[in-house]
PDB file of C-alpha atoms in Angstrom:
ATOM      1  CA  UNK A   1       0.000   0.000   0.000  1.00  0.00           C
ATOM      2  CA  UNK A   2       2.878   2.345   0.817  1.00  0.00           C
ATOM      3  CA  UNK A   3       4.376   1.667  -2.608  1.00  0.00           C
ATOM      4  CA  UNK A   4       1.156   2.792  -4.353  1.00  0.00           C
ATOM      5  CA  UNK A   5       1.109   5.977  -2.275  1.00  0.00           C
ATOM      6  CA  UNK A   6       4.697   6.812  -3.266  1.00  0.00           C
ATOM      7  CA  UNK A   7       3.942   6.158  -6.945  1.00  0.00           C
ATOM      8  CA  UNK A   8       0.795   8.275  -6.779  1.00  0.00           C
ATOM      9  CA  UNK A   9       2.687  11.099  -5.073  1.00  0.00           C
ATOM     10  CA  UNK A  10       5.455  10.940  -7.690  1.00  0.00           C
ATOM     11  CA  UNK A  11       2.873  11.033 -10.474  1.00  0.00           C
ATOM     12  CA  UNK A  12       1.195  14.063  -8.884  1.00  0.00           C
ATOM     13  CA  UNK A  13       4.533  15.884  -8.662  1.00  0.00           C
ATOM     14  CA  UNK A  14       5.276  15.129 -12.328  1.00  0.00           C
ATOM     15  CA  UNK A  15       1.789  16.156 -13.356  1.00  0.00           C
ATOM     16  CA  UNK A  16       1.995  19.470 -11.479  1.00  0.00           C
ATOM     17  CA  UNK A  17       5.429  20.169 -12.915  1.00  0.00           C
ATOM     18  CA  UNK A  18       4.234  19.533 -16.461  1.00  0.00           C
ATOM     19  CA  UNK A  19       1.096  21.664 -16.042  1.00  0.00           C
ATOM     20  CA  UNK A  20       2.870  24.641 -14.475  1.00  0.00           C
ATOM     21  CA  UNK A  21       4.086  26.064 -17.805  1.00  0.00           C
ATOM     22  CA  UNK A  22       0.578  25.742 -19.241  1.00  0.00           C
ATOM     23  CA  UNK A  23      -0.854  27.991 -16.559  1.00  0.00           C
ATOM     24  CA  UNK A  24       1.865  30.594 -16.928  1.00  0.00           C
ATOM     25  CA  UNK A  25       0.932  33.559 -19.097  1.00  0.00           C
ATOM     26  CA  UNK A  26       2.759  33.754 -22.421  1.00  0.00           C
ATOM     27  CA  UNK A  27       5.252  36.524 -22.924  1.00  0.00           C
ATOM     28  CA  UNK A  28       3.743  39.300 -25.050  1.00  0.00           C
ATOM     29  CA  UNK A  29       5.251  39.794 -28.490  1.00  0.00           C
ATOM     30  CA  UNK A  30       6.122  43.308 -29.648  1.00  0.00           C
ATOM     31  CA  UNK A  31       3.457  44.846 -31.870  1.00  0.00           C
ATOM     32  CA  UNK A  32       5.916  46.319 -34.364  1.00  0.00           C
ATOM     33  CA  UNK A  33       9.184  44.898 -35.619  1.00  0.00           C
ATOM     34  CA  UNK A  34      12.304  46.225 -33.956  1.00  0.00           C
ATOM     35  CA  UNK A  35      14.475  48.136 -36.399  1.00  0.00           C
ATOM     36  CA  UNK A  36      18.203  47.970 -35.917  1.00  0.00           C
ATOM     37  CA  UNK A  37      19.925  50.833 -37.752  1.00  0.00           C
ATOM     38  CA  UNK A  38      23.260  50.057 -39.411  1.00  0.00           C
ATOM     39  CA  UNK A  39      26.324  50.420 -37.203  1.00  0.00           C
ATOM     40  CA  UNK A  40      28.537  51.662 -40.051  1.00  0.00           C
ATOM     41  CA  UNK A  41      28.533  54.901 -42.023  1.00  0.00           C
ATOM     42  CA  UNK A  42      26.788  54.671 -45.398  1.00  0.00           C
ATOM     43  CA  UNK A  43      27.145  56.744 -48.553  1.00  0.00           C
ATOM     44  CA  UNK A  44      24.972  56.630 -51.663  1.00  0.00           C
ATOM     45  CA  UNK A  45      24.894  58.817 -54.781  1.00  0.00           C
ATOM     46  CA  UNK A  46      22.038  59.237 -57.236  1.00  0.00           C
ATOM     47  CA  UNK A  47      22.240  61.209 -60.496  1.00  0.00           C
ATOM     48  CA  UNK A  48      18.826  62.566 -61.508  1.00  0.00           C
ATOM     49  CA  UNK A  49      17.310  64.497 -64.407  1.00  0.00           C
ATOM     50  CA  UNK A  50      15.201  67.477 -63.294  1.00  0.00           C
ATOM     51  CA  UNK A  51      12.526  69.174 -65.441  1.00  0.00           C
ATOM     52  CA  UNK A  52      11.747  72.906 -65.679  1.00  0.00           C
ATOM     53  CA  UNK A  53       9.361  72.702 -62.695  1.00  0.00           C
ATOM     54  CA  UNK A  54      12.046  71.229 -60.444  1.00  0.00           C
ATOM     55  CA  UNK A  55      10.608  67.704 -60.430  1.00  0.00           C
ATOM     56  CA  UNK A  56      12.872  64.709 -60.776  1.00  0.00           C
ATOM     57  CA  UNK A  57      11.993  63.063 -64.092  1.00  0.00           C
ATOM     58  CA  UNK A  58      14.106  59.916 -63.765  1.00  0.00           C
ATOM     59  CA  UNK A  59      17.172  58.476 -62.088  1.00  0.00           C
ATOM     60  CA  UNK A  60      20.028  58.299 -64.544  1.00  0.00           C
ATOM     61  CA  UNK A  61      22.540  56.380 -62.420  1.00  0.00           C
ATOM     62  CA  UNK A  62      23.360  55.349 -58.857  1.00  0.00           C
ATOM     63  CA  UNK A  63      26.393  54.521 -56.745  1.00  0.00           C
ATOM     64  CA  UNK A  64      24.980  52.212 -54.085  1.00  0.00           C
ATOM     65  CA  UNK A  65      26.121  51.695 -50.525  1.00  0.00           C
ATOM     66  CA  UNK A  66      26.750  48.316 -48.833  1.00  0.00           C
ATOM     67  CA  UNK A  67      23.202  48.099 -47.448  1.00  0.00           C
ATOM     68  CA  UNK A  68      20.403  47.265 -49.889  1.00  0.00           C
ATOM     69  CA  UNK A  69      17.570  48.753 -47.794  1.00  0.00           C
ATOM     70  CA  UNK A  70      19.420  52.089 -47.600  1.00  0.00           C
ATOM     71  CA  UNK A  71      19.829  52.052 -51.390  1.00  0.00           C
ATOM     72  CA  UNK A  72      16.125  51.384 -51.927  1.00  0.00           C
ATOM     73  CA  UNK A  73      15.168  54.219 -49.590  1.00  0.00           C
ATOM     74  CA  UNK A  74      17.523  56.728 -51.189  1.00  0.00           C
ATOM     75  CA  UNK A  75      16.410  55.713 -54.705  1.00  0.00           C
ATOM     76  CA  UNK A  76      12.750  56.185 -53.749  1.00  0.00           C
ATOM     77  CA  UNK A  77      13.494  59.485 -52.069  1.00  0.00           C
ATOM     78  CA  UNK A  78      15.350  60.753 -55.150  1.00  0.00           C
ATOM     79  CA  UNK A  79      12.405  59.884 -57.427  1.00  0.00           C
ATOM     80  CA  UNK A  80      10.048  61.975 -55.291  1.00  0.00           C
ATOM     81  CA  UNK A  81      12.295  65.033 -54.961  1.00  0.00           C
ATOM     82  CA  UNK A  82      11.782  68.564 -56.108  1.00  0.00           C
ATOM     83  CA  UNK A  83      14.980  70.526 -56.649  1.00  0.00           C
ATOM     84  CA  UNK A  84      14.404  74.271 -56.598  1.00  0.00           C
ATOM     85  CA  UNK A  85      16.240  77.467 -55.723  1.00  0.00           C
ATOM     86  CA  UNK A  86      15.294  79.201 -52.443  1.00  0.00           C
ATOM     87  CA  UNK A  87      13.215  81.749 -54.408  1.00  0.00           C
ATOM     88  CA  UNK A  88      11.045  78.925 -55.866  1.00  0.00           C
ATOM     89  CA  UNK A  89      12.461  78.867 -59.392  1.00  0.00           C
ATOM     90  CA  UNK A  90      13.883  75.714 -60.915  1.00  0.00           C
ATOM     91  CA  UNK A  91      16.642  74.949 -63.379  1.00  0.00           C
ATOM     92  CA  UNK A  92      16.474  72.049 -65.798  1.00  0.00           C
ATOM     93  CA  UNK A  93      19.539  69.910 -65.518  1.00  0.00           C
ATOM     94  CA  UNK A  94      21.415  66.893 -64.325  1.00  0.00           C
ATOM     95  CA  UNK A  95      21.924  66.821 -60.554  1.00  0.00           C
ATOM     96  CA  UNK A  96      23.909  64.645 -58.142  1.00  0.00           C
ATOM     97  CA  UNK A  97      22.155  63.844 -54.875  1.00  0.00           C
ATOM     98  CA  UNK A  98      24.303  62.323 -52.129  1.00  0.00           C
ATOM     99  CA  UNK A  99      23.017  60.614 -49.017  1.00  0.00           C
ATOM    100  CA  UNK A 100      25.264  60.121 -45.987  1.00  0.00           C
ATOM    101  CA  UNK A 101      24.178  58.059 -42.979  1.00  0.00           C
ATOM    102  CA  UNK A 102      25.850  58.753 -39.620  1.00  0.00           C
ATOM    103  CA  UNK A 103      25.607  55.729 -37.276  1.00  0.00           C
ATOM    104  CA  UNK A 104      26.335  57.860 -34.186  1.00  0.00           C
ATOM    105  CA  UNK A 105      23.313  60.129 -34.707  1.00  0.00           C
ATOM    106  CA  UNK A 106      21.316  57.692 -36.921  1.00  0.00           C
ATOM    107  CA  UNK A 107      20.569  60.635 -39.231  1.00  0.00           C
ATOM    108  CA  UNK A 108      20.838  60.895 -42.996  1.00  0.00           C
ATOM    109  CA  UNK A 109      22.067  64.091 -44.632  1.00  0.00           C
ATOM    110  CA  UNK A 110      21.255  64.859 -48.242  1.00  0.00           C
ATOM    111  CA  UNK A 111      23.236  67.175 -50.507  1.00  0.00           C
ATOM    112  CA  UNK A 112      22.267  68.299 -54.006  1.00  0.00           C
ATOM    113  CA  UNK A 113      24.705  69.636 -56.584  1.00  0.00           C
ATOM    114  CA  UNK A 114      24.238  70.641 -60.230  1.00  0.00           C
ATOM    115  CA  UNK A 115      26.286  68.574 -62.693  1.00  0.00           C
ATOM    116  CA  UNK A 116      25.110  70.236 -65.909  1.00  0.00           C
ATOM    117  CA  UNK A 117      22.325  72.646 -66.843  1.00  0.00           C
ATOM    118  CA  UNK A 118      19.758  71.996 -69.572  1.00  0.00           C
ATOM    119  CA  UNK A 119      18.472  68.779 -71.008  1.00  0.00           C
ATOM    120  CA  UNK A 120      15.918  67.314 -73.388  1.00  0.00           C
ATOM    121  CA  UNK A 121      13.682  66.325 -70.439  1.00  0.00           C
ATOM    122  CA  UNK A 122      12.712  69.912 -69.527  1.00  0.00           C
ATOM    123  CA  UNK A 123       9.050  69.366 -70.514  1.00  0.00           C
ATOM    124  CA  UNK A 124       8.722  65.763 -69.252  1.00  0.00           C
ATOM    125  CA  UNK A 125       6.445  64.968 -66.342  1.00  0.00           C
ATOM    126  CA  UNK A 126       8.013  64.306 -62.965  1.00  0.00           C
ATOM    127  CA  UNK A 127       8.504  60.691 -61.889  1.00  0.00           C
ATOM    128  CA  UNK A 128       6.264  61.096 -58.831  1.00  0.00           C
ATOM    129  CA  UNK A 129       3.469  62.544 -60.975  1.00  0.00           C
ATOM    130  CA  UNK A 130       3.755  59.622 -63.402  1.00  0.00           C
ATOM    131  CA  UNK A 131       3.700  57.095 -60.523  1.00  0.00           C
ATOM    132  CA  UNK A 132       0.621  58.740 -58.996  1.00  0.00           C
ATOM    133  CA  UNK A 133      -1.113  58.670 -62.390  1.00  0.00           C
ATOM    134  CA  UNK A 134      -0.343  54.969 -62.830  1.00  0.00           C
ATOM    135  CA  UNK A 135      -1.560  54.195 -59.299  1.00  0.00           C
ATOM    136  CA  UNK A 136      -4.765  56.168 -59.935  1.00  0.00           C
ATOM    137  CA  UNK A 137      -5.448  54.261 -63.182  1.00  0.00           C
ATOM    138  CA  UNK A 138      -4.805  50.940 -61.434  1.00  0.00           C
ATOM    139  CA  UNK A 139      -7.160  51.895 -58.588  1.00  0.00           C
ATOM    140  CA  UNK A 140      -9.893  52.793 -61.098  1.00  0.00           C
ATOM    141  CA  UNK A 141      -9.386  49.492 -62.929  1.00  0.00           C
ATOM    142  CA  UNK A 142      -9.580  47.552 -59.647  1.00  0.00           C
ATOM    143  CA  UNK A 143     -12.731  49.436 -58.643  1.00  0.00           C
ATOM    144  CA  UNK A 144     -14.306  48.729 -62.043  1.00  0.00           C
ATOM    145  CA  UNK A 145     -13.391  45.032 -61.784  1.00  0.00           C
ATOM    146  CA  UNK A 146     -14.861  44.850 -58.270  1.00  0.00           C
ATOM    147  CA  UNK A 147     -18.121  46.451 -59.466  1.00  0.00           C
ATOM    148  CA  UNK A 148     -18.331  44.004 -62.374  1.00  0.00           C
ATOM    149  CA  UNK A 149     -17.723  41.051 -60.046  1.00  0.00           C
ATOM    150  CA  UNK A 150     -20.427  42.287 -57.667  1.00  0.00           C
ATOM    151  CA  UNK A 151     -22.834  42.700 -60.596  1.00  0.00           C
ATOM    152  CA  UNK A 152     -22.118  39.139 -61.796  1.00  0.00           C
ATOM    153  CA  UNK A 153     -22.652  37.866 -58.244  1.00  0.00           C
ATOM    154  CA  UNK A 154     -26.026  39.628 -58.053  1.00  0.00           C
ATOM    155  CA  UNK A 155     -27.036  38.258 -61.457  1.00  0.00           C
ATOM    156  CA  UNK A 156     -26.062  34.764 -60.314  1.00  0.00           C
ATOM    157  CA  UNK A 157     -28.052  35.177 -57.106  1.00  0.00           C
ATOM    158  CA  UNK A 158     -31.129  36.310 -59.082  1.00  0.00           C
ATOM    159  CA  UNK A 159     -31.094  33.023 -61.035  1.00  0.00           C
ATOM    160  CA  UNK A 160     -31.201  30.879 -57.894  1.00  0.00           C
ATOM    161  CA  UNK A 161     -34.404  28.904 -57.299  1.00  0.00           C
ATOM    162  CA  UNK A 162     -36.605  29.854 -54.381  1.00  0.00           C
ATOM    163  CA  UNK A 163     -36.566  27.842 -51.172  1.00  0.00           C
ATOM    164  CA  UNK A 164     -40.042  26.533 -51.979  1.00  0.00           C
ATOM    165  CA  UNK A 165     -38.823  25.227 -55.351  1.00  0.00           C
ATOM    166  CA  UNK A 166     -35.880  23.504 -53.693  1.00  0.00           C
ATOM    167  CA  UNK A 167     -38.016  21.842 -51.019  1.00  0.00           C
ATOM    168  CA  UNK A 168     -40.769  20.895 -53.452  1.00  0.00           C
ATOM    169  CA  UNK A 169     -43.608  22.466 -51.471  1.00  0.00           C
ATOM    170  CA  UNK A 170     -44.511  25.806 -50.038  1.00  0.00           C
ATOM    171  CA  UNK A 171     -43.596  26.903 -46.560  1.00  0.00           C
ATOM    172  CA  UNK A 172     -46.319  26.747 -43.930  1.00  0.00           C
ATOM    173  CA  UNK A 173     -47.881  30.099 -43.231  1.00  0.00           C
ATOM    174  CA  UNK A 174     -48.886  31.198 -39.747  1.00  0.00           C
ATOM    175  CA  UNK A 175     -52.502  30.496 -38.919  1.00  0.00           C
ATOM    176  CA  UNK A 176     -54.697  33.508 -38.219  1.00  0.00           C
ATOM    177  CA  UNK A 177     -56.260  31.713 -35.223  1.00  0.00           C
ATOM    178  CA  UNK A 178     -53.005  31.533 -33.278  1.00  0.00           C
ATOM    179  CA  UNK A 179     -53.074  33.784 -30.272  1.00  0.00           C
ATOM    180  CA  UNK A 180     -50.644  34.334 -27.492  1.00  0.00           C
ATOM    181  CA  UNK A 181     -51.592  33.502 -23.916  1.00  0.00           C
ATOM    182  CA  UNK A 182     -52.349  36.459 -21.691  1.00  0.00           C
TER     183      UNK A 182
END
């Protein structure tokens, strides 16, 4: 009898030990990913064509850094830039835009310098304007496709047989004599 008691006690200890982690609350996971900035200095150069309004028309060339994500960010930033004089006027030309990342301050500095004035792209639309136009057209196409799909769905639903036709007989209707108790 003592042996059974010892075995039962040992089983209870093992059972409690195995259930303890189940009762413990899980550790919460961070809502947003943790971003670790690079620990080394980065330098990237982008050569852009600028129209007469000061909008970047296209990227002509790049000198990338060691970090791909930094290159993607600087390329995207260069495509969206406006390069103008402090008085608001713009000069068509080829410009060099440099991006320097400082790991001590985790800041990026941007410098713009004119390489050559003039260019055949003076009347071209800016890259950001073109991208917005493309996105707008795509959104309209998606909206049109969604409306057409909804219309087809409604047409398909209209062709469905009634519940009475499926069951083979009509549904019972409530009798007029039914009354509720007081």
